[in-house]
Each structure stands twice: as structure tokens, then as C-alpha cells.
Amino acid sequence: MNEIIGVTDKISCSIDGKSKFAEKLFIGGRFKFECFDHNGDLKWVDKSRNIWVNEGIIDLLTVYCKAGTAPAALYVGLRTDSNNAAATWIHTPGTDWTEFTAYSGGARKEWVDGTIINNRISNSGSVAVFPITGTATITGGFMAKSSTRGGGGTDDKLLCSSQLGIARPVTDGDTVNITYELGMNDDAE
């Protein structure tokens, strides 16, 4: 798979107002959702590309360009809203977006990264498993910096978000597995 997906940003710089260069960096990813019923039978599978929201882009630039602090771990979660806008921030759940929290375990599920291959990294070797304890309609997923459901205070950041093509039902006893692959590449111009 050589397809690069996600946000396109153009970075420009000038020196003494005379010399200019431009370079594009592509960053993006794809969520894969698998839902199994209480018997372990597959109910549905869906994939969705993500957007890197403004909060995530700002955090990425802060960590790598302003000597910010990188998180020890990243976490994935499920959404039940229909807003997948770049202007969505983690500190406005219920207003901009809604996190689905009816699953067992006390925290969001950790995204356990694997080996970087061809400028891509994923958790395919250790998928995030959500044992569902309620009924809802899942509309997408997200990646954040905190394990705290519903937002983890001022240190939590919403990095990226995805929206399914159609909303998918889950019920008590189901299990939803999330695999997330992240990739980066330049425009090679």
C-alpha cells in the first residue's frame, strides 16, 4: 500500500526576503474497526481515514519544534457523534464531539506501536480491544494523549479523529478492536 492519506500542510520560509523554498509534509492515518458479538462472531468491519485536528497539529509542532514533552504513551477511543472537524478540541466533549465510554476497563485503550516500516507505524501486533458494556452507535475513533475517559485535564490533547462512512451499532457483550496506522511522507517534488 503506497497511498498516503491525511492532511497536507505547506511549510514556507524566506531568508533575507530573497530566497524561498516550499516543502509539503503529508501526515495521515487509517483506523480499522472490527466488531465481534458475544459469541466471537464478526458483526462488522469498517475502515476510515483520519484527519489530524488543529489541536493535534499544534501539539506535534510543540513537541518536535519547541522542545515540548512527548507523551509516554498514546491512547485510542471510540466516538458517537457526527462532527469530524479540524477545529475539534478534546476539552469540549459533548459540544464538539462525544466519546463513547461504555466499555470495561478504567481507561482509554493504549495504542501499542510497532516497528516503523516504509514511513508507517501501527498497532497491528497489539490491537486496542474494547469490551462493550452498553448500547450505542459508533461513528468513528480518535487518538489522544491521555488515558482518562472523557478528557484527561490540561495535558490531554486530541491528536486525530476519524468518521465512519456509516454509523455502526454495538451492544453489551460485543468487542470492538481498533487498529490504527499512521504514516508520513514528503511530496518528493
mmCIF file with all atom_site columns, N, CA and C in Angstrom, residues 33 35 43-44 46 78-83 98-102 132 134-141 162-172 174 176:
data_model
loop_
_atom_site.group_PDB
_atom_site.id
_atom_site.type_symbol
_atom_site.label_atom_id
_atom_site.label_alt_id
_atom_site.label_comp_id
_atom_site.label_asym_id
_atom_site.label_entity_id
_atom_site.label_seq_id
_atom_site.pdbx_PDB_ins_code
_atom_site.Cartn_x
_atom_site.Cartn_y
_atom_site.Cartn_z
_atom_site.occupancy
_atom_site.B_iso_or_equiv
_atom_site.pdbx_formal_charge
_atom_site.auth_seq_id
_atom_site.auth_comp_id
_atom_site.auth_asym_id
_atom_site.auth_atom_id
_atom_site.pdbx_PDB_model_num
ATOM 1   N N  . PHE A 1 33  ? -11.814 -0.793 12.311 1.00 0.00 ? 33  PHE A N  1
ATOM 2   C CA . PHE A 1 33  ? -12.678 -1.218 13.405 1.00 0.00 ? 33  PHE A CA 1
ATOM 3   C C  . PHE A 1 33  ? -13.227 -2.612 13.086 1.00 0.00 ? 33  PHE A C  1
ATOM 4   N N  . CYS A 1 35  ? -15.916 -5.402 14.867 1.00 0.00 ? 35  CYS A N  1
ATOM 5   C CA . CYS A 1 35  ? -16.853 -5.644 15.956 1.00 0.00 ? 35  CYS A CA 1
ATOM 6   C C  . CYS A 1 35  ? -17.260 -7.113 15.964 1.00 0.00 ? 35  CYS A C  1
ATOM 7   N N  . LYS A 1 43  ? -19.410 -9.171 13.502 1.00 0.00 ? 43  LYS A N  1
ATOM 8   C CA . LYS A 1 43  ? -20.639 -8.445 13.162 1.00 0.00 ? 43  LYS A CA 1
ATOM 9   C C  . LYS A 1 43  ? -20.400 -7.471 12.017 1.00 0.00 ? 43  LYS A C  1
ATOM 10  N N  . TRP A 1 44  ? -19.310 -6.729 12.091 1.00 0.00 ? 44  TRP A N  1
ATOM 11  C CA . TRP A 1 44  ? -18.976 -5.765 11.053 1.00 0.00 ? 44  TRP A CA 1
ATOM 12  C C  . TRP A 1 44  ? -17.508 -5.370 11.121 1.00 0.00 ? 44  TRP A C  1
ATOM 13  N N  . ASP A 1 46  ? -15.065 -2.040 9.507  1.00 0.00 ? 46  ASP A N  1
ATOM 14  C CA . ASP A 1 46  ? -15.085 -0.771 8.784  1.00 0.00 ? 46  ASP A CA 1
ATOM 15  C C  . ASP A 1 46  ? -13.715 -0.124 8.906  1.00 0.00 ? 46  ASP A C  1
ATOM 16  N N  . LEU A 1 78  ? -13.337 5.538  21.058 1.00 0.00 ? 78  LEU A N  1
ATOM 17  C CA . LEU A 1 78  ? -14.483 5.466  20.156 1.00 0.00 ? 78  LEU A CA 1
ATOM 18  C C  . LEU A 1 78  ? -15.337 6.708  20.289 1.00 0.00 ? 78  LEU A C  1
ATOM 19  N N  . ARG A 1 79  ? -15.975 7.117  19.177 1.00 0.00 ? 79  ARG A N  1
ATOM 20  C CA . ARG A 1 79  ? -16.830 8.303  19.162 1.00 0.00 ? 79  ARG A CA 1
ATOM 21  C C  . ARG A 1 79  ? -18.255 7.912  18.799 1.00 0.00 ? 79  ARG A C  1
ATOM 22  N N  . THR A 1 80  ? -19.209 8.757  19.243 1.00 0.00 ? 80  THR A N  1
ATOM 23  C CA . THR A 1 80  ? -20.627 8.532  18.921 1.00 0.00 ? 80  THR A CA 1
ATOM 24  C C  . THR A 1 80  ? -21.286 9.783  18.350 1.00 0.00 ? 80  THR A C  1
ATOM 25  N N  . ASP A 1 81  ? -20.505 10.722 17.834 1.00 0.00 ? 81  ASP A N  1
ATOM 26  C CA . ASP A 1 81  ? -21.043 11.971 17.285 1.00 0.00 ? 81  ASP A CA 1
ATOM 27  C C  . ASP A 1 81  ? -20.811 12.011 15.783 1.00 0.00 ? 81  ASP A C  1
ATOM 28  N N  . SER A 1 82  ? -21.268 13.059 15.153 1.00 0.00 ? 82  SER A N  1
ATOM 29  C CA . SER A 1 82  ? -21.093 13.174 13.705 1.00 0.00 ? 82  SER A CA 1
ATOM 30  C C  . SER A 1 82  ? -20.203 14.351 13.305 1.00 0.00 ? 82  SER A C  1
ATOM 31  N N  . ASN A 1 83  ? -19.466 14.912 14.255 1.00 0.00 ? 83  ASN A N  1
ATOM 32  C CA . ASN A 1 83  ? -18.605 16.061 13.971 1.00 0.00 ? 83  ASN A CA 1
ATOM 33  C C  . ASN A 1 83  ? -17.162 15.596 13.843 1.00 0.00 ? 83  ASN A C  1
ATOM 34  N N  . THR A 1 98  ? -18.369 13.588 20.981 1.00 0.00 ? 98  THR A N  1
ATOM 35  C CA . THR A 1 98  ? -18.809 12.762 22.107 1.00 0.00 ? 98  THR A CA 1
ATOM 36  C C  . THR A 1 98  ? -18.019 11.461 22.133 1.00 0.00 ? 98  THR A C  1
ATOM 37  N N  . GLU A 1 99  ? -17.360 11.216 23.237 1.00 0.00 ? 99  GLU A N  1
ATOM 38  C CA . GLU A 1 99  ? -16.585 9.986  23.418 1.00 0.00 ? 99  GLU A CA 1
ATOM 39  C C  . GLU A 1 99  ? -17.493 8.890  23.958 1.00 0.00 ? 99  GLU A C  1
ATOM 40  N N  . PHE A 1 100 ? -17.405 7.700  23.372 1.00 0.00 ? 100 PHE A N  1
ATOM 41  C CA . PHE A 1 100 ? -18.132 6.524  23.863 1.00 0.00 ? 100 PHE A CA 1
ATOM 42  C C  . PHE A 1 100 ? -17.323 5.912  24.995 1.00 0.00 ? 100 PHE A C  1
ATOM 43  N N  . THR A 1 101 ? -17.934 5.745  26.167 1.00 0.00 ? 101 THR A N  1
ATOM 44  C CA . THR A 1 101 ? -17.190 5.274  27.339 1.00 0.00 ? 101 THR A CA 1
ATOM 45  C C  . THR A 1 101 ? -17.760 3.999  27.965 1.00 0.00 ? 101 THR A C  1
ATOM 46  N N  . ALA A 1 102 ? -18.762 3.379  27.340 1.00 0.00 ? 102 ALA A N  1
ATOM 47  C CA . ALA A 1 102 ? -19.383 2.184  27.916 1.00 0.00 ? 102 ALA A CA 1
ATOM 48  C C  . ALA A 1 102 ? -18.623 0.920  27.488 1.00 0.00 ? 102 ALA A C  1
ATOM 49  N N  . ILE A 1 132 ? -17.387 -4.102 25.125 1.00 0.00 ? 132 ILE A N  1
ATOM 50  C CA . ILE A 1 132 ? -18.525 -3.182 25.216 1.00 0.00 ? 132 ILE A CA 1
ATOM 51  C C  . ILE A 1 132 ? -19.472 -3.598 26.340 1.00 0.00 ? 132 ILE A C  1
ATOM 52  N N  . GLY A 1 134 ? -22.392 -1.475 26.978 1.00 0.00 ? 134 GLY A N  1
ATOM 53  C CA . GLY A 1 134 ? -23.604 -0.680 26.768 1.00 0.00 ? 134 GLY A CA 1
ATOM 54  C C  . GLY A 1 134 ? -24.035 -0.774 25.323 1.00 0.00 ? 134 GLY A C  1
ATOM 55  N N  . THR A 1 135 ? -25.042 -0.004 24.980 1.00 0.00 ? 135 THR A N  1
ATOM 56  C CA . THR A 1 135 ? -25.551 0.024  23.612 1.00 0.00 ? 135 THR A CA 1
ATOM 57  C C  . THR A 1 135 ? -25.360 1.424  23.054 1.00 0.00 ? 135 THR A C  1
ATOM 58  N N  . ALA A 1 136 ? -24.870 1.480  21.822 1.00 0.00 ? 136 ALA A N  1
ATOM 59  C CA . ALA A 1 136 ? -24.629 2.789  21.195 1.00 0.00 ? 136 ALA A CA 1
ATOM 60  C C  . ALA A 1 136 ? -24.464 2.601  19.699 1.00 0.00 ? 136 ALA A C  1
ATOM 61  N N  . THR A 1 137 ? -24.286 3.728  19.037 1.00 0.00 ? 137 THR A N  1
ATOM 62  C CA . THR A 1 137 ? -23.951 3.741  17.622 1.00 0.00 ? 137 THR A CA 1
ATOM 63  C C  . THR A 1 137 ? -22.594 4.404  17.490 1.00 0.00 ? 137 THR A C  1
ATOM 64  N N  . ILE A 1 138 ? -21.616 3.638  17.039 1.00 0.00 ? 138 ILE A N  1
ATOM 65  C CA . ILE A 1 138 ? -20.250 4.130  16.899 1.00 0.00 ? 138 ILE A CA 1
ATOM 66  C C  . ILE A 1 138 ? -20.135 4.869  15.567 1.00 0.00 ? 138 ILE A C  1
ATOM 67  N N  . THR A 1 139 ? -19.578 6.073  15.618 1.00 0.00 ? 139 THR A N  1
ATOM 68  C CA . THR A 1 139 ? -19.437 6.881  14.407 1.00 0.00 ? 139 THR A CA 1
ATOM 69  C C  . THR A 1 139 ? -17.980 7.089  13.985 1.00 0.00 ? 139 THR A C  1
ATOM 70  N N  . GLY A 1 140 ? -17.037 6.687  14.837 1.00 0.00 ? 140 GLY A N  1
ATOM 71  C CA . GLY A 1 140 ? -15.638 6.861  14.482 1.00 0.00 ? 140 GLY A CA 1
ATOM 72  C C  . GLY A 1 140 ? -14.718 6.605  15.652 1.00 0.00 ? 140 GLY A C  1
ATOM 73  N N  . GLY A 1 141 ? -13.469 7.009  15.488 1.00 0.00 ? 141 GLY A N  1
ATOM 74  C CA . GLY A 1 141 ? -12.470 6.813  16.527 1.00 0.00 ? 141 GLY A CA 1
ATOM 75  C C  . GLY A 1 141 ? -11.582 8.034  16.648 1.00 0.00 ? 141 GLY A C  1
ATOM 76  N N  . SER A 1 162 ? -11.447 10.229 13.346 1.00 0.00 ? 162 SER A N  1
ATOM 77  C CA . SER A 1 162 ? -11.963 9.630  12.105 1.00 0.00 ? 162 SER A CA 1
ATOM 78  C C  . SER A 1 162 ? -13.483 9.543  12.173 1.00 0.00 ? 162 SER A C  1
ATOM 79  N N  . GLN A 1 163 ? -14.085 9.493  11.006 1.00 0.00 ? 163 GLN A N  1
ATOM 80  C CA . GLN A 1 163 ? -15.543 9.379  10.895 1.00 0.00 ? 163 GLN A CA 1
ATOM 81  C C  . GLN A 1 163 ? -15.847 8.198  9.983  1.00 0.00 ? 163 GLN A C  1
ATOM 82  N N  . LEU A 1 164 ? -16.637 7.250  10.471 1.00 0.00 ? 164 LEU A N  1
ATOM 83  C CA . LEU A 1 164 ? -17.051 6.116  9.644  1.00 0.00 ? 164 LEU A CA 1
ATOM 84  C C  . LEU A 1 164 ? -17.979 6.590  8.535  1.00 0.00 ? 164 LEU A C  1
ATOM 85  N N  . GLY A 1 165 ? -18.000 5.852  7.432  1.00 0.00 ? 165 GLY A N  1
ATOM 86  C CA . GLY A 1 165 ? -18.900 6.180  6.334  1.00 0.00 ? 165 GLY A CA 1
ATOM 87  C C  . GLY A 1 165 ? -20.361 6.050  6.738  1.00 0.00 ? 165 GLY A C  1
ATOM 88  N N  . ILE A 1 166 ? -20.654 5.041  7.556  1.00 0.00 ? 166 ILE A N  1
ATOM 89  C CA . ILE A 1 166 ? -21.990 4.869  8.145  1.00 0.00 ? 166 ILE A CA 1
ATOM 90  C C  . ILE A 1 166 ? -21.814 4.519  9.611  1.00 0.00 ? 166 ILE A C  1
ATOM 91  N N  . ALA A 1 167 ? -22.732 4.950  10.440 1.00 0.00 ? 167 ALA A N  1
ATOM 92  C CA . ALA A 1 167 ? -22.674 4.649  11.870 1.00 0.00 ? 167 ALA A CA 1
ATOM 93  C C  . ALA A 1 167 ? -22.884 3.147  12.086 1.00 0.00 ? 167 ALA A C  1
ATOM 94  N N  . ARG A 1 168 ? -22.206 2.603  13.083 1.00 0.00 ? 168 ARG A N  1
ATOM 95  C CA . ARG A 1 168 ? -22.244 1.159  13.335 1.00 0.00 ? 168 ARG A CA 1
ATOM 96  C C  . ARG A 1 168 ? -22.739 0.872  14.752 1.00 0.00 ? 168 ARG A C  1
ATOM 97  N N  . PRO A 1 169 ? -23.679 -0.082 14.907 1.00 0.00 ? 169 PRO A N  1
ATOM 98  C CA . PRO A 1 169 ? -24.226 -0.391 16.228 1.00 0.00 ? 169 PRO A CA 1
ATOM 99  C C  . PRO A 1 169 ? -23.321 -1.309 17.047 1.00 0.00 ? 169 PRO A C  1
ATOM 100 N N  . VAL A 1 170 ? -23.304 -1.077 18.360 1.00 0.00 ? 170 VAL A N  1
ATOM 101 C CA . VAL A 1 170 ? -22.671 -2.000 19.309 1.00 0.00 ? 170 VAL A CA 1
ATOM 102 C C  . VAL A 1 170 ? -23.648 -2.227 20.460 1.00 0.00 ? 170 VAL A C  1
ATOM 103 N N  . THR A 1 171 ? -23.575 -3.416 21.049 1.00 0.00 ? 171 THR A N  1
ATOM 104 C CA . THR A 1 171 ? -24.428 -3.750 22.188 1.00 0.00 ? 171 THR A CA 1
ATOM 105 C C  . THR A 1 171 ? -23.598 -4.409 23.280 1.00 0.00 ? 171 THR A C  1
ATOM 106 N N  . ASP A 1 172 ? -24.153 -4.467 24.468 1.00 0.00 ? 172 ASP A N  1
ATOM 107 C CA . ASP A 1 172 ? -23.493 -5.089 25.609 1.00 0.00 ? 172 ASP A CA 1
ATOM 108 C C  . ASP A 1 172 ? -23.060 -6.506 25.238 1.00 0.00 ? 172 ASP A C  1
ATOM 109 N N  . ASP A 1 174 ? -20.548 -7.118 23.070 1.00 0.00 ? 174 ASP A N  1
ATOM 110 C CA . ASP A 1 174 ? -19.723 -7.021 21.864 1.00 0.00 ? 174 ASP A CA 1
ATOM 111 C C  . ASP A 1 174 ? -18.291 -6.662 22.246 1.00 0.00 ? 174 ASP A C  1
ATOM 112 N N  . VAL A 1 176 ? -15.076 -4.480 20.349 1.00 0.00 ? 176 VAL A N  1
ATOM 113 C CA . VAL A 1 176 ? -14.600 -3.702 19.207 1.00 0.00 ? 176 VAL A CA 1
ATOM 114 C C  . VAL A 1 176 ? -13.082 -3.619 19.301 1.00 0.00 ? 176 VAL A C  1
#
